[in-house]
mmCIF file of N, CA and C in Angstrom:
data_model
loop_
_atom_site.group_PDB
_atom_site.id
_atom_site.type_symbol
_atom_site.label_atom_id
_atom_site.label_comp_id
_atom_site.label_asym_id
_atom_site.label_seq_id
_atom_site.Cartn_x
_atom_site.Cartn_y
_atom_site.Cartn_z
ATOM 1 N N UNK E 1 -63.299 -1.095 1.754
ATOM 2 C CA UNK E 1 -63.876 -1.037 0.427
ATOM 3 C C UNK E 1 -62.779 -0.963 -0.641
ATOM 4 N N UNK E 2 -61.765 -0.141 -0.408
ATOM 5 C CA UNK E 2 -60.673 -0.011 -1.363
ATOM 6 C C UNK E 2 -59.915 -1.333 -1.490
ATOM 7 N N UNK E 3 -59.763 -2.053 -0.391
ATOM 8 C CA UNK E 3 -59.061 -3.337 -0.429
ATOM 9 C C UNK E 3 -59.784 -4.315 -1.347
ATOM 10 N N UNK E 4 -61.103 -4.357 -1.258
ATOM 11 C CA UNK E 4 -61.876 -5.260 -2.120
ATOM 12 C C UNK E 4 -61.711 -4.871 -3.585
ATOM 13 N N UNK E 5 -61.705 -3.574 -3.857
ATOM 14 C CA UNK E 5 -61.535 -3.103 -5.228
ATOM 15 C C UNK E 5 -60.181 -3.547 -5.786
ATOM 16 N N UNK E 6 -59.136 -3.434 -4.980
ATOM 17 C CA UNK E 6 -57.807 -3.862 -5.414
ATOM 18 C C UNK E 6 -57.791 -5.359 -5.713
ATOM 19 N N UNK E 7 -58.414 -6.144 -4.846
ATOM 20 C CA UNK E 7 -58.453 -7.593 -5.056
ATOM 21 C C UNK E 7 -59.217 -7.920 -6.340
ATOM 22 N N UNK E 8 -60.353 -7.265 -6.544
ATOM 23 C CA UNK E 8 -61.152 -7.510 -7.755
ATOM 24 C C UNK E 8 -60.364 -7.115 -9.006
ATOM 25 N N UNK E 9 -59.708 -5.962 -8.971
ATOM 26 C CA UNK E 9 -58.886 -5.545 -10.114
ATOM 27 C C UNK E 9 -57.743 -6.531 -10.366
ATOM 28 N N UNK E 10 -57.138 -7.001 -9.295
ATOM 29 C CA UNK E 10 -56.058 -7.983 -9.428
ATOM 30 C C UNK E 10 -56.538 -9.275 -10.061
ATOM 31 N N UNK E 11 -57.703 -9.744 -9.623
ATOM 32 C CA UNK E 11 -58.268 -10.967 -10.202
ATOM 33 C C UNK E 11 -58.596 -10.748 -11.679
ATOM 34 N N UNK E 12 -59.114 -9.572 -12.012
ATOM 35 C CA UNK E 12 -59.411 -9.262 -13.418
ATOM 36 C C UNK E 12 -58.126 -9.277 -14.255
ATOM 37 N N UNK E 13 -57.053 -8.709 -13.720
ATOM 38 C CA UNK E 13 -55.778 -8.709 -14.445
ATOM 39 C C UNK E 13 -55.222 -10.120 -14.602
ATOM 40 N N UNK E 14 -55.363 -10.945 -13.575
ATOM 41 C CA UNK E 14 -54.895 -12.325 -13.671
ATOM 42 C C UNK E 14 -55.726 -13.121 -14.676
ATOM 43 N N UNK E 15 -57.021 -12.830 -14.720
ATOM 44 C CA UNK E 15 -57.880 -13.468 -15.723
ATOM 45 C C UNK E 15 -57.456 -13.042 -17.125
ATOM 46 N N UNK E 16 -57.195 -11.748 -17.284
ATOM 47 C CA UNK E 16 -56.722 -11.247 -18.581
ATOM 48 C C UNK E 16 -55.399 -11.908 -18.964
ATOM 49 N N UNK E 17 -54.524 -12.116 -17.987
ATOM 50 C CA UNK E 17 -53.243 -12.770 -18.255
ATOM 51 C C UNK E 17 -53.459 -14.197 -18.749
ATOM 52 N N UNK E 18 -54.419 -14.895 -18.147
ATOM 53 C CA UNK E 18 -54.707 -16.267 -18.580
ATOM 54 C C UNK E 18 -55.222 -16.287 -20.020
ATOM 55 N N UNK E 19 -56.110 -15.360 -20.342
ATOM 56 C CA UNK E 19 -56.641 -15.274 -21.708
ATOM 57 C C UNK E 19 -55.510 -14.938 -22.686
ATOM 58 N N UNK E 20 -54.658 -13.992 -22.306
ATOM 59 C CA UNK E 20 -53.518 -13.623 -23.155
ATOM 60 C C UNK E 20 -52.575 -14.808 -23.339
ATOM 61 N N UNK E 21 -52.348 -15.569 -22.270
ATOM 62 C CA UNK E 21 -51.436 -16.713 -22.345
ATOM 63 C C UNK E 21 -51.946 -17.755 -23.336
ATOM 64 N N UNK E 22 -53.250 -17.988 -23.340
ATOM 65 C CA UNK E 22 -53.831 -18.926 -24.305
ATOM 66 C C UNK E 22 -53.601 -18.414 -25.728
ATOM 67 N N UNK E 23 -53.806 -17.113 -25.930
ATOM 68 C CA UNK E 23 -53.595 -16.525 -27.260
ATOM 69 C C UNK E 23 -52.126 -16.621 -27.680
ATOM 70 N N UNK E 24 -51.212 -16.398 -26.753
ATOM 71 C CA UNK E 24 -49.784 -16.485 -27.070
ATOM 72 C C UNK E 24 -49.409 -17.926 -27.409
ATOM 73 N N UNK E 25 -49.928 -18.880 -26.647
ATOM 74 C CA UNK E 25 -49.646 -20.294 -26.938
ATOM 75 C C UNK E 25 -50.134 -20.660 -28.341
ATOM 76 N N UNK E 26 -51.317 -20.172 -28.687
ATOM 77 C CA UNK E 26 -51.865 -20.421 -30.029
ATOM 78 C C UNK E 26 -50.958 -19.770 -31.089
ATOM 79 N N UNK E 27 -50.519 -18.546 -30.810
ATOM 80 C CA UNK E 27 -49.618 -17.843 -31.731
ATOM 81 C C UNK E 27 -48.327 -18.644 -31.918
ATOM 82 N N UNK E 28 -47.753 -19.133 -30.825
ATOM 83 C CA UNK E 28 -46.519 -19.907 -30.909
ATOM 84 C C UNK E 28 -46.724 -21.201 -31.700
ATOM 85 N N UNK E 29 -47.884 -21.811 -31.543
ATOM 86 C CA UNK E 29 -48.194 -23.052 -32.254
ATOM 87 C C UNK E 29 -48.358 -22.813 -33.760
ATOM 88 N N UNK E 30 -48.982 -21.687 -34.116
ATOM 89 C CA UNK E 30 -49.364 -21.443 -35.504
ATOM 90 C C UNK E 30 -48.340 -20.658 -36.326
ATOM 91 N N UNK E 31 -47.266 -20.221 -35.719
ATOM 92 C CA UNK E 31 -46.305 -19.387 -36.437
ATOM 93 C C UNK E 31 -45.060 -20.173 -36.829
ATOM 94 N N UNK E 32 -44.368 -19.631 -37.799
ATOM 95 C CA UNK E 32 -43.088 -20.186 -38.244
ATOM 96 C C UNK E 32 -41.975 -19.266 -37.759
ATOM 97 N N UNK E 33 -40.770 -19.809 -37.705
ATOM 98 C CA UNK E 33 -39.611 -19.021 -37.273
ATOM 99 C C UNK E 33 -38.611 -18.954 -38.423
ATOM 100 N N UNK E 34 -38.068 -17.776 -38.622
ATOM 101 C CA UNK E 34 -37.021 -17.568 -39.618
ATOM 102 C C UNK E 34 -36.014 -16.577 -39.045
ATOM 103 N N UNK E 35 -34.989 -16.306 -39.788
ATOM 104 C CA UNK E 35 -33.984 -15.334 -39.351
ATOM 105 C C UNK E 35 -34.223 -14.015 -40.082
ATOM 106 N N UNK E 36 -34.251 -12.946 -39.314
ATOM 107 C CA UNK E 36 -34.398 -11.613 -39.879
ATOM 108 C C UNK E 36 -33.154 -10.793 -39.594
ATOM 109 N N UNK E 37 -33.119 -9.604 -40.163
ATOM 110 C CA UNK E 37 -31.975 -8.715 -39.966
ATOM 111 C C UNK E 37 -32.461 -7.358 -39.491
ATOM 112 N N UNK E 38 -31.759 -6.804 -38.501
ATOM 113 C CA UNK E 38 -32.078 -5.460 -38.022
ATOM 114 C C UNK E 38 -31.593 -4.477 -39.085
ATOM 115 N N UNK E 39 -32.533 -3.725 -39.637
ATOM 116 C CA UNK E 39 -32.217 -2.779 -40.708
ATOM 117 C C UNK E 39 -31.874 -1.395 -40.167
ATOM 118 N N UNK E 40 -32.462 -1.048 -39.019
ATOM 119 C CA UNK E 40 -32.230 0.274 -38.425
ATOM 120 C C UNK E 40 -32.658 0.227 -36.967
ATOM 121 N N UNK E 41 -32.159 1.181 -36.205
ATOM 122 C CA UNK E 41 -32.591 1.367 -34.815
ATOM 123 C C UNK E 41 -32.848 2.858 -34.623
ATOM 124 N N UNK E 42 -33.924 3.380 -35.219
ATOM 125 C CA UNK E 42 -34.157 4.824 -35.216
ATOM 126 C C UNK E 42 -34.367 5.428 -33.830
ATOM 127 N N UNK E 43 -34.805 4.618 -32.882
ATOM 128 C CA UNK E 43 -35.042 5.121 -31.525
ATOM 129 C C UNK E 43 -34.205 4.368 -30.508
ATOM 130 N N UNK E 44 -33.101 3.799 -30.937
ATOM 131 C CA UNK E 44 -32.227 3.053 -30.055
ATOM 132 C C UNK E 44 -32.415 1.548 -30.217
ATOM 133 N N UNK E 45 -31.562 0.792 -29.543
ATOM 134 C CA UNK E 45 -31.544 -0.661 -29.670
ATOM 135 C C UNK E 45 -32.776 -1.382 -29.179
ATOM 136 N N UNK E 46 -33.641 -0.673 -28.457
ATOM 137 C CA UNK E 46 -34.878 -1.288 -27.972
ATOM 138 C C UNK E 46 -36.019 -1.180 -28.976
ATOM 139 N N UNK E 47 -35.779 -0.511 -30.085
ATOM 140 C CA UNK E 47 -36.820 -0.303 -31.097
ATOM 141 C C UNK E 47 -36.269 -0.576 -32.495
ATOM 142 N N UNK E 48 -35.863 -1.819 -32.745
ATOM 143 C CA UNK E 48 -35.280 -2.115 -34.056
ATOM 144 C C UNK E 48 -36.340 -2.226 -35.152
ATOM 145 N N UNK E 49 -35.920 -1.951 -36.362
ATOM 146 C CA UNK E 49 -36.738 -2.212 -37.546
ATOM 147 C C UNK E 49 -36.127 -3.456 -38.187
ATOM 148 N N UNK E 50 -36.948 -4.501 -38.344
ATOM 149 C CA UNK E 50 -36.452 -5.797 -38.787
ATOM 150 C C UNK E 50 -37.019 -6.153 -40.153
ATOM 151 N N UNK E 51 -36.201 -6.786 -40.971
ATOM 152 C CA UNK E 51 -36.659 -7.293 -42.270
ATOM 153 C C UNK E 51 -36.368 -8.791 -42.310
ATOM 154 N N UNK E 52 -37.331 -9.539 -42.845
ATOM 155 C CA UNK E 52 -37.149 -10.973 -43.023
ATOM 156 C C UNK E 52 -37.889 -11.419 -44.272
ATOM 157 N N UNK E 53 -37.561 -12.609 -44.748
ATOM 158 C CA UNK E 53 -38.258 -13.204 -45.891
ATOM 159 C C UNK E 53 -38.927 -14.487 -45.419
ATOM 160 N N UNK E 54 -40.172 -14.677 -45.830
ATOM 161 C CA UNK E 54 -40.909 -15.888 -45.478
ATOM 162 C C UNK E 54 -40.398 -17.057 -46.316
ATOM 163 N N UNK E 55 -40.862 -18.253 -45.990
ATOM 164 C CA UNK E 55 -40.493 -19.440 -46.765
ATOM 165 C C UNK E 55 -40.949 -19.312 -48.216
ATOM 166 N N UNK E 56 -42.006 -18.526 -48.450
ATOM 167 C CA UNK E 56 -42.527 -18.304 -49.807
ATOM 168 C C UNK E 56 -41.837 -17.143 -50.520
ATOM 169 N N UNK E 57 -40.871 -16.501 -49.865
ATOM 170 C CA UNK E 57 -40.140 -15.407 -50.490
ATOM 171 C C UNK E 57 -40.733 -14.022 -50.301
ATOM 172 N N UNK E 58 -41.789 -13.904 -49.501
ATOM 173 C CA UNK E 58 -42.387 -12.592 -49.231
ATOM 174 C C UNK E 58 -41.468 -11.843 -48.264
ATOM 175 N N UNK E 59 -41.072 -10.633 -48.628
ATOM 176 C CA UNK E 59 -40.205 -9.823 -47.769
ATOM 177 C C UNK E 59 -41.075 -8.911 -46.913
ATOM 178 N N UNK E 60 -40.819 -8.945 -45.601
ATOM 179 C CA UNK E 60 -41.606 -8.171 -44.639
ATOM 180 C C UNK E 60 -40.659 -7.331 -43.795
ATOM 181 N N UNK E 61 -41.023 -6.080 -43.578
ATOM 182 C CA UNK E 61 -40.289 -5.195 -42.673
ATOM 183 C C UNK E 61 -41.255 -4.751 -41.593
ATOM 184 N N UNK E 62 -40.820 -4.822 -40.321
ATOM 185 C CA UNK E 62 -41.701 -4.443 -39.218
ATOM 186 C C UNK E 62 -40.892 -3.863 -38.063
ATOM 187 N N UNK E 63 -41.543 -3.051 -37.222
ATOM 188 C CA UNK E 63 -40.865 -2.525 -36.034
ATOM 189 C C UNK E 63 -40.944 -3.531 -34.895
ATOM 190 N N UNK E 64 -39.821 -3.796 -34.244
ATOM 191 C CA UNK E 64 -39.813 -4.681 -33.084
ATOM 192 C C UNK E 64 -40.461 -3.985 -31.904
ATOM 193 N N UNK E 65 -41.083 -4.773 -31.044
ATOM 194 C CA UNK E 65 -41.720 -4.192 -29.860
ATOM 195 C C UNK E 65 -41.627 -5.161 -28.694
ATOM 196 N N UNK E 66 -42.092 -4.728 -27.531
ATOM 197 C CA UNK E 66 -42.021 -5.547 -26.325
ATOM 198 C C UNK E 66 -40.860 -5.117 -25.459
ATOM 199 N N UNK E 67 -40.503 -5.971 -24.538
ATOM 200 C CA UNK E 67 -39.379 -5.703 -23.643
ATOM 201 C C UNK E 67 -38.138 -6.322 -24.253
ATOM 202 N N UNK E 68 -37.532 -5.572 -25.138
ATOM 203 C CA UNK E 68 -36.352 -6.045 -25.850
ATOM 204 C C UNK E 68 -35.312 -4.942 -25.814
ATOM 205 N N UNK E 69 -34.099 -5.273 -26.120
ATOM 206 C CA UNK E 69 -33.085 -4.227 -26.141
ATOM 207 C C UNK E 69 -31.742 -4.738 -26.601
ATOM 208 N N UNK E 70 -30.872 -3.799 -26.894
ATOM 209 C CA UNK E 70 -29.506 -4.134 -27.234
ATOM 210 C C UNK E 70 -29.267 -4.512 -28.683
ATOM 211 N N UNK E 71 -30.235 -4.255 -29.559
ATOM 212 C CA UNK E 71 -30.052 -4.613 -30.960
ATOM 213 C C UNK E 71 -29.307 -3.512 -31.701
ATOM 214 N N UNK E 72 -28.533 -3.921 -32.699
ATOM 215 C CA UNK E 72 -27.791 -2.975 -33.534
ATOM 216 C C UNK E 72 -28.055 -3.302 -35.001
ATOM 217 N N UNK E 73 -27.931 -2.304 -35.838
ATOM 218 C CA UNK E 73 -28.106 -2.503 -37.274
ATOM 219 C C UNK E 73 -27.175 -3.618 -37.747
ATOM 220 N N UNK E 74 -27.750 -4.546 -38.507
ATOM 221 C CA UNK E 74 -26.980 -5.679 -39.019
ATOM 222 C C UNK E 74 -27.127 -6.946 -38.204
ATOM 223 N N UNK E 75 -27.638 -6.848 -36.982
ATOM 224 C CA UNK E 75 -27.845 -8.050 -36.162
ATOM 225 C C UNK E 75 -28.821 -8.989 -36.856
ATOM 226 N N UNK E 76 -28.548 -10.282 -36.739
ATOM 227 C CA UNK E 76 -29.463 -11.293 -37.261
ATOM 228 C C UNK E 76 -30.201 -11.892 -36.068
ATOM 229 N N UNK E 77 -31.531 -11.912 -36.159
ATOM 230 C CA UNK E 77 -32.337 -12.366 -35.032
ATOM 231 C C UNK E 77 -33.472 -13.273 -35.509
ATOM 232 N N UNK E 78 -33.926 -14.138 -34.606
ATOM 233 C CA UNK E 78 -35.053 -15.025 -34.905
ATOM 234 C C UNK E 78 -36.352 -14.219 -34.895
ATOM 235 N N UNK E 79 -37.189 -14.501 -35.881
ATOM 236 C CA UNK E 79 -38.462 -13.793 -36.047
ATOM 237 C C UNK E 79 -39.576 -14.823 -36.199
ATOM 238 N N UNK E 80 -40.712 -14.563 -35.562
ATOM 239 C CA UNK E 80 -41.905 -15.402 -35.724
ATOM 240 C C UNK E 80 -42.881 -14.694 -36.640
ATOM 241 N N UNK E 81 -43.593 -15.489 -37.451
ATOM 242 C CA UNK E 81 -44.617 -14.904 -38.319
ATOM 243 C C UNK E 81 -45.648 -15.975 -38.663
ATOM 244 N N UNK E 82 -46.843 -15.535 -38.987
ATOM 245 C CA UNK E 82 -47.909 -16.433 -39.421
ATOM 246 C C UNK E 82 -47.757 -16.618 -40.931
ATOM 247 N N UNK E 83 -47.488 -17.825 -41.406
ATOM 248 C CA UNK E 83 -47.276 -18.033 -42.839
ATOM 249 C C UNK E 83 -48.473 -17.619 -43.701
ATOM 250 N N UNK E 84 -49.669 -17.666 -43.141
ATOM 251 C CA UNK E 84 -50.861 -17.278 -43.905
ATOM 252 C C UNK E 84 -50.991 -15.767 -44.022
ATOM 253 N N UNK E 85 -50.472 -15.036 -43.013
ATOM 254 C CA UNK E 85 -50.571 -13.566 -42.982
ATOM 255 C C UNK E 85 -49.266 -12.996 -42.414
ATOM 256 N N UNK E 86 -48.189 -13.083 -43.160
ATOM 257 C CA UNK E 86 -46.881 -12.714 -42.604
ATOM 258 C C UNK E 86 -46.734 -11.248 -42.214
ATOM 259 N N UNK E 87 -47.526 -10.365 -42.799
ATOM 260 C CA UNK E 87 -47.389 -8.934 -42.485
ATOM 261 C C UNK E 87 -48.232 -8.515 -41.284
ATOM 262 N N UNK E 88 -49.134 -9.364 -40.831
ATOM 263 C CA UNK E 88 -50.085 -8.976 -39.786
ATOM 264 C C UNK E 88 -49.449 -8.928 -38.398
ATOM 265 N N UNK E 89 -48.761 -9.975 -37.990
ATOM 266 C CA UNK E 89 -48.270 -9.979 -36.608
ATOM 267 C C UNK E 89 -46.898 -10.635 -36.456
ATOM 268 N N UNK E 90 -45.899 -10.162 -37.196
ATOM 269 C CA UNK E 90 -44.559 -10.698 -36.958
ATOM 270 C C UNK E 90 -44.037 -10.192 -35.614
ATOM 271 N N UNK E 91 -43.150 -10.971 -35.020
ATOM 272 C CA UNK E 91 -42.573 -10.586 -33.729
ATOM 273 C C UNK E 91 -41.170 -11.157 -33.604
ATOM 274 N N UNK E 92 -40.341 -10.466 -32.868
ATOM 275 C CA UNK E 92 -39.033 -11.005 -32.528
ATOM 276 C C UNK E 92 -39.287 -12.228 -31.649
ATOM 277 N N UNK E 93 -38.600 -13.317 -31.929
ATOM 278 C CA UNK E 93 -38.800 -14.553 -31.172
ATOM 279 C C UNK E 93 -37.987 -14.491 -29.877
ATOM 280 N N UNK E 94 -38.500 -13.711 -28.933
ATOM 281 C CA UNK E 94 -37.861 -13.540 -27.630
ATOM 282 C C UNK E 94 -38.952 -13.414 -26.572
ATOM 283 N N UNK E 95 -38.667 -13.861 -25.376
ATOM 284 C CA UNK E 95 -39.660 -13.835 -24.299
ATOM 285 C C UNK E 95 -40.214 -12.432 -24.101
ATOM 286 N N UNK E 96 -39.349 -11.432 -24.074
ATOM 287 C CA UNK E 96 -39.794 -10.063 -23.830
ATOM 288 C C UNK E 96 -40.675 -9.494 -24.919
ATOM 289 N N UNK E 97 -40.577 -10.038 -26.112
ATOM 290 C CA UNK E 97 -41.410 -9.565 -27.210
ATOM 291 C C UNK E 97 -42.736 -10.315 -27.262
ATOM 292 N N UNK E 98 -42.676 -11.623 -27.140
ATOM 293 C CA UNK E 98 -43.877 -12.452 -27.290
ATOM 294 C C UNK E 98 -44.728 -12.469 -26.021
ATOM 295 N N UNK E 99 -44.095 -12.525 -24.870
ATOM 296 C CA UNK E 99 -44.828 -12.696 -23.609
ATOM 297 C C UNK E 99 -44.971 -11.416 -22.781
ATOM 298 N N UNK E 100 -44.575 -10.249 -23.280
ATOM 299 C CA UNK E 100 -44.578 -9.007 -22.490
ATOM 300 C C UNK E 100 -45.937 -8.698 -21.869
ATOM 301 N N UNK E 101 -47.004 -8.807 -22.635
ATOM 302 C CA UNK E 101 -48.342 -8.496 -22.113
ATOM 303 C C UNK E 101 -48.760 -9.427 -20.998
ATOM 304 N N UNK E 102 -48.458 -10.711 -21.155
ATOM 305 C CA UNK E 102 -48.811 -11.694 -20.122
ATOM 306 C C UNK E 102 -48.025 -11.410 -18.847
ATOM 307 N N UNK E 103 -46.738 -11.184 -18.990
ATOM 308 C CA UNK E 103 -45.890 -10.920 -17.823
ATOM 309 C C UNK E 103 -46.365 -9.672 -17.084
ATOM 310 N N UNK E 104 -46.647 -8.607 -17.816
ATOM 311 C CA UNK E 104 -47.110 -7.365 -17.184
ATOM 312 C C UNK E 104 -48.436 -7.580 -16.461
ATOM 313 N N UNK E 105 -49.360 -8.300 -17.074
ATOM 314 C CA UNK E 105 -50.662 -8.541 -16.444
ATOM 315 C C UNK E 105 -50.523 -9.376 -15.179
ATOM 316 N N UNK E 106 -49.644 -10.375 -15.202
ATOM 317 C CA UNK E 106 -49.437 -11.212 -14.013
ATOM 318 C C UNK E 106 -48.821 -10.392 -12.883
ATOM 319 N N UNK E 107 -47.783 -9.631 -13.193
ATOM 320 C CA UNK E 107 -47.120 -8.829 -12.155
ATOM 321 C C UNK E 107 -48.096 -7.828 -11.541
ATOM 322 N N UNK E 108 -48.829 -7.111 -12.382
ATOM 323 C CA UNK E 108 -49.803 -6.141 -11.862
ATOM 324 C C UNK E 108 -50.932 -6.837 -11.106
ATOM 325 N N UNK E 109 -51.416 -7.948 -11.638
ATOM 326 C CA UNK E 109 -52.500 -8.677 -10.979
ATOM 327 C C UNK E 109 -52.108 -9.166 -9.598
ATOM 328 N N UNK E 110 -50.938 -9.780 -9.504
ATOM 329 C CA UNK E 110 -50.457 -10.253 -8.202
ATOM 330 C C UNK E 110 -50.250 -9.071 -7.264
ATOM 331 N N UNK E 111 -49.698 -7.981 -7.777
ATOM 332 C CA UNK E 111 -49.498 -6.786 -6.948
ATOM 333 C C UNK E 111 -50.799 -6.235 -6.400
ATOM 334 N N UNK E 112 -51.822 -6.148 -7.237
ATOM 335 C CA UNK E 112 -53.117 -5.644 -6.783
ATOM 336 C C UNK E 112 -53.752 -6.586 -5.763
ATOM 337 N N UNK E 113 -53.716 -7.890 -6.030
ATOM 338 C CA UNK E 113 -54.310 -8.848 -5.087
ATOM 339 C C UNK E 113 -53.585 -8.784 -3.749
ATOM 340 N N UNK E 114 -52.265 -8.822 -3.772
ATOM 341 C CA UNK E 114 -51.507 -8.757 -2.515
ATOM 342 C C UNK E 114 -51.713 -7.426 -1.803
ATOM 343 N N UNK E 115 -51.684 -6.332 -2.566
ATOM 344 C CA UNK E 115 -51.905 -5.019 -1.957
ATOM 345 C C UNK E 115 -53.265 -4.925 -1.299
ATOM 346 N N UNK E 116 -54.290 -5.398 -1.982
ATOM 347 C CA UNK E 116 -55.637 -5.384 -1.412
ATOM 348 C C UNK E 116 -55.758 -6.294 -0.213
ATOM 349 N N UNK E 117 -55.184 -7.481 -0.324
ATOM 350 C CA UNK E 117 -55.270 -8.451 0.768
ATOM 351 C C UNK E 117 -54.528 -7.949 2.006
ATOM 352 N N UNK E 118 -53.333 -7.425 1.818
ATOM 353 C CA UNK E 118 -52.550 -6.946 2.955
ATOM 354 C C UNK E 118 -53.160 -5.695 3.585
ATOM 355 N N UNK E 119 -53.732 -4.804 2.794
ATOM 356 C CA UNK E 119 -54.342 -3.601 3.371
ATOM 357 C C UNK E 119 -55.641 -3.948 4.097
ATOM 358 N N UNK E 120 -56.288 -5.011 3.706
ATOM 359 C CA UNK E 120 -57.512 -5.460 4.375
ATOM 360 C C UNK E 120 -57.209 -6.008 5.762
ATOM 361 N N UNK E 121 -56.049 -6.582 5.928
ATOM 362 C CA UNK E 121 -55.683 -7.221 7.193
ATOM 363 C C UNK E 121 -55.246 -6.220 8.248
ATOM 364 N N UNK E 122 -55.063 -4.958 7.882
ATOM 365 C CA UNK E 122 -54.589 -3.955 8.850
ATOM 366 C C UNK E 122 -55.695 -3.466 9.724
#
């Protein structure tokens, strides 16, 4: 019974990963890229505060998130943003920032499916 539950949870996570991947692809299609600057790293290099200006001159400051690291104050980095709503969902243009949720869901989903499948065979 537990093996089936693990497999079902794994399939649910893989389904969630597919839905997230579609959303990320849409985000990548609809966003613009510019260069931003790390203004501070209050909690270390994995949590930078970034400032950038949109093509229209709107200045946005946001906290970086995802699986990122090694940033220092003054670093210049690529930033993605939605030109229609630049303050809503800016992100560092890096795999660990943009794709973190998808990667985590895939890894956990595969782990649950394999764990359930292998424990069922015992």
